[in-house]
Each structure stands twice: as structure tokens, then as C-alpha cells.
Short mmCIF file of C-alpha atoms in Angstrom, two decimals:
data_model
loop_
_atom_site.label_atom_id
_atom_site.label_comp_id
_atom_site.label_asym_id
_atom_site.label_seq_id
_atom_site.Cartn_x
_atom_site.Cartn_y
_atom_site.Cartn_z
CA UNK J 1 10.30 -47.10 30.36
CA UNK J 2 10.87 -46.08 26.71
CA UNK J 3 14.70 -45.45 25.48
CA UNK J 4 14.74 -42.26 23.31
CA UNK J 5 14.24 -43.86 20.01
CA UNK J 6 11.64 -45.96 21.57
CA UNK J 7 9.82 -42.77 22.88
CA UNK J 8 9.88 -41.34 19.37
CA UNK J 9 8.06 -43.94 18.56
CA UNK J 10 5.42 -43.80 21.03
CA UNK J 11 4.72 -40.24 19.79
CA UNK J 12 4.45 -41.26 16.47
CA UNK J 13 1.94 -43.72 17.37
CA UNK J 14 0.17 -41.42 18.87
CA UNK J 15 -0.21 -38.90 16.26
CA UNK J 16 -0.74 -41.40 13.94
CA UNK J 17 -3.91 -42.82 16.64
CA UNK J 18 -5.00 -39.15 16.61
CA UNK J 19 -5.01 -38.43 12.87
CA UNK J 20 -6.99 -41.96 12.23
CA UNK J 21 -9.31 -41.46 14.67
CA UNK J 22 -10.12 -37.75 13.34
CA UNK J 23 -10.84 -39.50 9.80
CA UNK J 24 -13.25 -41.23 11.29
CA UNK J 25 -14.81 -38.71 12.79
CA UNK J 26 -15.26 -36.57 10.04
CA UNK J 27 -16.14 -39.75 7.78
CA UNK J 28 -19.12 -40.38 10.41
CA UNK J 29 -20.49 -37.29 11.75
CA UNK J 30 -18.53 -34.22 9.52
CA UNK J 31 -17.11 -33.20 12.70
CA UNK J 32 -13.16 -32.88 13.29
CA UNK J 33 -11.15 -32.41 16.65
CA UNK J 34 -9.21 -29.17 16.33
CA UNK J 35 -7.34 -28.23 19.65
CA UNK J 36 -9.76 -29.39 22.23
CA UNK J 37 -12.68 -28.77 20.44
CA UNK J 38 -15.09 -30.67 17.97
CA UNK J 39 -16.14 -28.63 15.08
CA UNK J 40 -18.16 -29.32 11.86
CA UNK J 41 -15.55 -29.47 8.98
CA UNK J 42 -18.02 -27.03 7.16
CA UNK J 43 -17.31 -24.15 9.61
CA UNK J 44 -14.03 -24.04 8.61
CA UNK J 45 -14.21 -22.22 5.28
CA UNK J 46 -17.16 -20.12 6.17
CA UNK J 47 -15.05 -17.69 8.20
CA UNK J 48 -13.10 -15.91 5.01
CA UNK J 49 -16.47 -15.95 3.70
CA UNK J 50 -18.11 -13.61 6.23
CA UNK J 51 -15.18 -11.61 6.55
CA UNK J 52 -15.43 -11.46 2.71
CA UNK J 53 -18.99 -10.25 2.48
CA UNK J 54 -18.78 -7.91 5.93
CA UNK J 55 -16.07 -6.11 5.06
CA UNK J 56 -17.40 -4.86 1.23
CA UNK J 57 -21.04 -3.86 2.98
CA UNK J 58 -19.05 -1.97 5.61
CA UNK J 59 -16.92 -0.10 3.18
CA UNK J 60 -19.71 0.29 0.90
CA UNK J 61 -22.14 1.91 3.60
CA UNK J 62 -20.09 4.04 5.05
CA UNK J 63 -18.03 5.28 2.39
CA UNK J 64 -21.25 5.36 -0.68
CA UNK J 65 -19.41 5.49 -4.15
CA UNK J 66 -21.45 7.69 -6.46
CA UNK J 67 -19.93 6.53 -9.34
CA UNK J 68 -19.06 3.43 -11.58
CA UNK J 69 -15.53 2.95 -11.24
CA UNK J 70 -15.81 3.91 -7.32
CA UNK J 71 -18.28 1.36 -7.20
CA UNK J 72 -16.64 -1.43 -8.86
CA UNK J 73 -12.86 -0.75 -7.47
CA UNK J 74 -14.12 0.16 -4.38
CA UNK J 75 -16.02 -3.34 -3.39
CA UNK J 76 -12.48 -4.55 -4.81
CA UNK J 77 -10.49 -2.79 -2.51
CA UNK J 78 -13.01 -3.49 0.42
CA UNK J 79 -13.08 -7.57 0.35
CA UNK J 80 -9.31 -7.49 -0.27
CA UNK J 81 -9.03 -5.56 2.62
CA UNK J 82 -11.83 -7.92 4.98
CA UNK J 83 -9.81 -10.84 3.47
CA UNK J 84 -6.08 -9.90 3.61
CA UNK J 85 -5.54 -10.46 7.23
CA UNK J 86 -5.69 -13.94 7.89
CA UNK J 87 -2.93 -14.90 5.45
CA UNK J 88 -0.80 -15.17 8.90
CA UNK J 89 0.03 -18.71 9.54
CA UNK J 90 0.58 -20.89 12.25
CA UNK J 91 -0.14 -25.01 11.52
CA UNK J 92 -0.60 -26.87 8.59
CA UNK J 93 -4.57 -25.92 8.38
CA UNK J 94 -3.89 -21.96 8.68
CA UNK J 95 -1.20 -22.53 6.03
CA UNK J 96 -3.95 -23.89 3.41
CA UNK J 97 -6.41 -21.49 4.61
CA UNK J 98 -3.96 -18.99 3.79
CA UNK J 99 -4.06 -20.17 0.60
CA UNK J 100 -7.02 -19.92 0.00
CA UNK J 101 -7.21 -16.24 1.47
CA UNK J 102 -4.50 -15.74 -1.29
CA UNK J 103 -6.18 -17.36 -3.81
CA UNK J 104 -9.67 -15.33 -3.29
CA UNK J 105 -7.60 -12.12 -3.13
CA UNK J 106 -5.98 -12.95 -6.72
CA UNK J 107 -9.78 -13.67 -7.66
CA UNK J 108 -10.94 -10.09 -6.45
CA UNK J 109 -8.28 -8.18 -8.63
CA UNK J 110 -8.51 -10.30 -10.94
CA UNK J 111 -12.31 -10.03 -11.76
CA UNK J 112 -11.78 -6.25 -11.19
CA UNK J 113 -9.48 -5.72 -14.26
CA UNK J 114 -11.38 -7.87 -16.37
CA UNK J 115 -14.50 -5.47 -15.66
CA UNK J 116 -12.69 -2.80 -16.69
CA UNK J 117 -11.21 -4.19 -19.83
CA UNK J 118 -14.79 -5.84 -20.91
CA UNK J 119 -16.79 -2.70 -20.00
CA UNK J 120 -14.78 0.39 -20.13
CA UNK J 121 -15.67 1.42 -16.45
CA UNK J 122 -12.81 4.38 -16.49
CA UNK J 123 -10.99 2.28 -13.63
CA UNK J 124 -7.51 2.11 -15.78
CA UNK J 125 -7.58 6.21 -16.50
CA UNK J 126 -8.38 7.15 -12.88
CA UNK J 127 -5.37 5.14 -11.89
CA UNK J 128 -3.14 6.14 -14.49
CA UNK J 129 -4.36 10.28 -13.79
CA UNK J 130 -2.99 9.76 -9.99
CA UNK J 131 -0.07 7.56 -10.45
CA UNK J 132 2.94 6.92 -12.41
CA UNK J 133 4.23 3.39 -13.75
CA UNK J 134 6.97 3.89 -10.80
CA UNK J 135 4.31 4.85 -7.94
CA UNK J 136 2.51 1.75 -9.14
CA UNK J 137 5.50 -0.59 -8.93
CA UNK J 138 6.62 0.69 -5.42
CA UNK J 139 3.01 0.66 -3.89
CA UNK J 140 2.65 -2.85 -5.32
CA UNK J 141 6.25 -3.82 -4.09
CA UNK J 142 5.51 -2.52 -0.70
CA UNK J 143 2.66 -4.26 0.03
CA UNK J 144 3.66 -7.56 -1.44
CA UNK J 145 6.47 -7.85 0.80
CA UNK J 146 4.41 -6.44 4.13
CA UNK J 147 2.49 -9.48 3.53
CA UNK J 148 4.94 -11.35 3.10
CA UNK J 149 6.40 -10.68 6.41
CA UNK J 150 2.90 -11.23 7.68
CA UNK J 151 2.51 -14.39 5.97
CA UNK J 152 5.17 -16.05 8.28
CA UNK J 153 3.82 -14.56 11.80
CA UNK J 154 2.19 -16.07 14.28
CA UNK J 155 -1.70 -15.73 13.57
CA UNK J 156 -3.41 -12.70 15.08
CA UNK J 157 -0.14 -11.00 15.73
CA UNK J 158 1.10 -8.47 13.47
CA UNK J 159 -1.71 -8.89 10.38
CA UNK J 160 -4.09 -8.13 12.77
CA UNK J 161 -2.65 -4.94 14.07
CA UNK J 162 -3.27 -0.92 13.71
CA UNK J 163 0.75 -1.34 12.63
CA UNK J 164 -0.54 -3.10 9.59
CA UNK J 165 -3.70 -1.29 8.91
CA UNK J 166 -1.79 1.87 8.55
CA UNK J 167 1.19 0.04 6.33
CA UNK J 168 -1.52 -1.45 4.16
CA UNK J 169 -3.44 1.13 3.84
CA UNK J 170 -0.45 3.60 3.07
CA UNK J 171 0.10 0.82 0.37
CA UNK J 172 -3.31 1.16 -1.67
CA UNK J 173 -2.93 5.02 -0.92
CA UNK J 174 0.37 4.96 -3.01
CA UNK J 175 -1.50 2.33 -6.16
CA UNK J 176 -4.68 4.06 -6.13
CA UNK J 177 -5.78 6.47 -3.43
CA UNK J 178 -9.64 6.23 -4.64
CA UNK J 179 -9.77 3.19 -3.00
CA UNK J 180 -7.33 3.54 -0.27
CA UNK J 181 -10.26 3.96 2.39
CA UNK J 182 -12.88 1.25 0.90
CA UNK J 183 -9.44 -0.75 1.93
CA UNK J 184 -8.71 0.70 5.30
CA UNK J 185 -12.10 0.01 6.34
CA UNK J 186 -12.73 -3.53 5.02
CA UNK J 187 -9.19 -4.28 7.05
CA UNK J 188 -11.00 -2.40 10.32
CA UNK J 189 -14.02 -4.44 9.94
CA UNK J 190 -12.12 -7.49 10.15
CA UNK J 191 -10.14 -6.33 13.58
CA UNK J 192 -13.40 -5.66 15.12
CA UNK J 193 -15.20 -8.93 13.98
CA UNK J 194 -12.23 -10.96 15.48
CA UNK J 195 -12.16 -8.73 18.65
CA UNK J 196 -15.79 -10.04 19.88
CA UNK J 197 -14.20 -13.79 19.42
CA UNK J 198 -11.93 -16.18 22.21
CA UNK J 199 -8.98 -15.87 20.61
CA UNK J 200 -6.82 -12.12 21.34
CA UNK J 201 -5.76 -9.95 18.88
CA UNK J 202 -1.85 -8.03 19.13
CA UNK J 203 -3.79 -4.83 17.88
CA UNK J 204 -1.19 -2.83 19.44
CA UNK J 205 1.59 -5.02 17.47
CA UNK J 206 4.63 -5.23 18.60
CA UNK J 207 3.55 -5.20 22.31
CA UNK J 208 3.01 -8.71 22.72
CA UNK J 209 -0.47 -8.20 24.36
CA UNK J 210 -3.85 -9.45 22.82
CA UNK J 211 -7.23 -8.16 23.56
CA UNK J 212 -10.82 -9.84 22.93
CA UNK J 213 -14.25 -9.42 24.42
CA UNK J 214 -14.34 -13.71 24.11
CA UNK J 215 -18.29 -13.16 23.77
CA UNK J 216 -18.41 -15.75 20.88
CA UNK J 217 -16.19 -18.78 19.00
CA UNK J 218 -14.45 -18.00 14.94
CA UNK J 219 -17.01 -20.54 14.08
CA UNK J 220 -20.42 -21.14 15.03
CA UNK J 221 -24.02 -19.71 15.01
CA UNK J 222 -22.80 -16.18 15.30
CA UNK J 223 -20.70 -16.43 12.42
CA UNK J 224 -23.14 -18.00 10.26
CA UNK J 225 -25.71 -15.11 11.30
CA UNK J 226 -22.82 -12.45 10.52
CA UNK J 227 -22.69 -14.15 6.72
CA UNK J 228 -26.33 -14.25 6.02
CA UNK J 229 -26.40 -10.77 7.57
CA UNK J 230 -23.36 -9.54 5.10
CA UNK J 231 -25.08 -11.29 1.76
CA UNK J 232 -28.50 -9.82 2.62
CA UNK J 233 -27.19 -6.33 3.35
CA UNK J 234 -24.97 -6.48 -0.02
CA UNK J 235 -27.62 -6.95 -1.82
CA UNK J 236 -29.81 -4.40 -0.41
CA UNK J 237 -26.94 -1.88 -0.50
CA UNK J 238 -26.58 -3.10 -4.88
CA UNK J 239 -30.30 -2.90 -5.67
CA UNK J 240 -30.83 0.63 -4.45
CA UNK J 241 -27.45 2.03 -5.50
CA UNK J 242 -27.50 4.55 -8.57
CA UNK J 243 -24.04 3.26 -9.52
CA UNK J 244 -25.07 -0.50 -9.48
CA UNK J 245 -27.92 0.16 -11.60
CA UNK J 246 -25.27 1.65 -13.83
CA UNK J 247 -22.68 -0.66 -13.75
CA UNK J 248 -25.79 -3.72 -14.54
CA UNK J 249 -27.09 -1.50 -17.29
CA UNK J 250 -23.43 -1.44 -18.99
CA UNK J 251 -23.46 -5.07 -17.94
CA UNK J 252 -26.77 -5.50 -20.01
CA UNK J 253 -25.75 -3.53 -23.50
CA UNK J 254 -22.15 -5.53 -23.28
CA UNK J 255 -23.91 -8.90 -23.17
CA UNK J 256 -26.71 -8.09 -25.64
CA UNK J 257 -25.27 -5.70 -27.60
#
């Protein structure tokens, strides 16, 4: 029998056994072992990516900007809201894939201003008509730290709860409430795509109890159908949109003058 320090060791080892031997998986066959399951490294990342693309053609469907600056801060406000979710953590992995959900979510307002600056889209004057520099800096504020506090919960708890859709939502509302719905419902599309999966959802957060159907896996065939799905229907819903034919012909006189 081990002696404490002895049995420290032993797990040790045995992480260390575990770790190796996952290398060498991936390095042979791209496939990793995640909590009693073998999945292709690849799948990993394509999750954020449907969520992403699902969440901007549900907001844009439903909600149909007629204009420009709808269009443009809209979308914005719609994959922000698909994405924003699953920056809740819970092992080293979810903390770099929170990251990364950070890091795309930076990339989505960020892109946004600069089409505004570049092209003049009216953006910056319908925000500044419906809020002051104070309204701005408490909406902002507000929503920073709710994430924040999401950030550090268990995954699928509270950033994956009506309790947050509202907060959120109420959030945006304060910024800019043009876009406070393209938000809401890029956030909803994201509760309903995890609700089909295995793993349950605290929608009714903080009642500790999670629902799912458990009809398919976060990775897998049905999420790769749900991505092609989302990029085909995007750019359906672009090429026969009076505002995106807009926004590319102010695209075209920009670049060529």
C-alpha cells in the first residue's frame, strides 16, 4: 500500500500516463479522449462556429432589417448574442474556448465600428439619437460585469439561462435598443440548439435543475449539418436582401471610388 506522499505520486503518474497517451492519439489518428469519449480534435472549435452562423440567420429571418445600419448592427448584435453564452467555464479546455468566444466577440464589434467609420452607415448617429454618453457607459458596465459573473460559473448553468437572456438583453436595450432583439434572439437560438444535445441546461437558473431532449452529442454529424445549414442560409438571406445589396454597393464606391 502507498503512504500519502507515495499515493500522490501514483496520481501523478497517472495523469501524466493519461496526458502522453492522449498526444499520441491525436498525433496518430486526430482523435483526443475527452471524458469517456473519443472525439476528432477538429470538432472542437466547430461548435462556436455554428452557434456563430445560426444565431445571425435566426435573428436576421425573423426580425428582417430594412435598412443599412439595421442590417449591419443587427448581424452584430445577433452572433454576439449566438456566441456570448459559452464564455462559462469549467476545465482548462472550456477556459481557452472561452477565450476564444471572447476573442470572436471583440472581432464582431470590432469589425462593426470599423464599417461604420469606413462607410458612413449612420450606425454612430442612431446610437447617439437614443442614448447618452452615461446610458452608454452603464449599459456597457452592466453587461461586462454579468459576464463576468458568468465567466466563472459552472458551464450551462447561469449563461445559459432565461435569468441571463433577460439581463443581457436588458443590457443591449440600455446601449442601443435597435439591436436589443437581433441580440435576444441570437442568445435564444443558442438555448434551443444546446437543449436538443446530452448535456442539461439550468434554463430556469438558479433552480439547480437542467433540461435536454439528449437527441444528439455538442459535436458530431448534426452539428456539422447545423453549420453548413447556417452558412448556406446566410447567404441566401444576404443575396436577396435590399439592405445587403446596399450595404455591398457602398462597399463597391468606397473601394473603387
Amino acid at each position: 500500500l502507498c503512504d500519502r506522499r507515495q499515493r500522490q505520486m501514483c496520481i501523478r503518474d497517472s495523469h501524466t500516463v493519461v496526458k502522453e497517451s492522449n498526444k499520441w492519439l491525436h498525433k496518430r489518428t486526430g482523435m483526443c479522449y475527452d471524458k469517456g469519449n473519443f472525439t476528432k480534435g477538429k470538432n472542437r472549435q466547430m461548435l462556436g462556429r455554428t452557434h456563430f452562423f445560426i444565431g445571425t440567420v435566426a435573428a436576421l429571418a425573423v426580425l428582417q432589417p430594412q435598412t443599412v445600419p439595421a442590417l449591419v448592427a443587427g448581424a452584430g448584435a445577433a452572433a454576439i448574442g449566438g456566441l456570448i453564452s459559452d464564455i462559462d467555464v469549467g476545465t482548462s479546455q472550456a477556459h481557452r474556448d472561452a477565450d476564444k468566444i471572447i476573442t470572436a466577440t471583440v472581432a464582431v464589434a470590432v469589425l462593426t465600428i470599423l464599417a461604420e467609420y469606413k462607410l458612413n452607415l449612420g450606425i454612430y448617429r442612431r446610437l447617439t439619437s437614443d442614448s447618452s454618453v452615461l446610458r452608454l457607459l452603464a449599459g456597457t458596465a452592466a453587461f461586462l460585469l454579468i459576464c463576468a459573473y458568468g465567466k466563472q460559473q459552472p458551464h450551462r448553468s447561469f449563461m445559459h439561462s432565461f435569468a441571463a437572456l433577460a439581463l443581457l438583453t436588458a443590457c443591449v436595450d440600455i446601449i442601443y435598443p435597435d439591436v436589443s432583439a437581433y441580440f435576444a434572439v441570437g442568445f435564444l437560438s443558442h438555448l434551443v440548439l444546446d437543449f436538443f444535445n446530452r448535456k442539461p441546461e439550468k434554463l430556469f437558473w438558479p433552480w439547480k435543475k437542467g433540461f435536454c431532449l439528449g437527441l444528439c452529442s455538442a459535436r458530431g454529424l448534426v452539428n456539422r449539418a447545423l453549420l453548413g445549414c447556417g452558412m448556406v442560409f446566410l447567404a441566401v438571406i444576404l443575396v436577396i436582401s435590399a439592405p445587403a445589396g446596399r450595404l455591398m454597393a457602398k462597399i463597391m464606391r468606397a473601394i473603387y471610388g
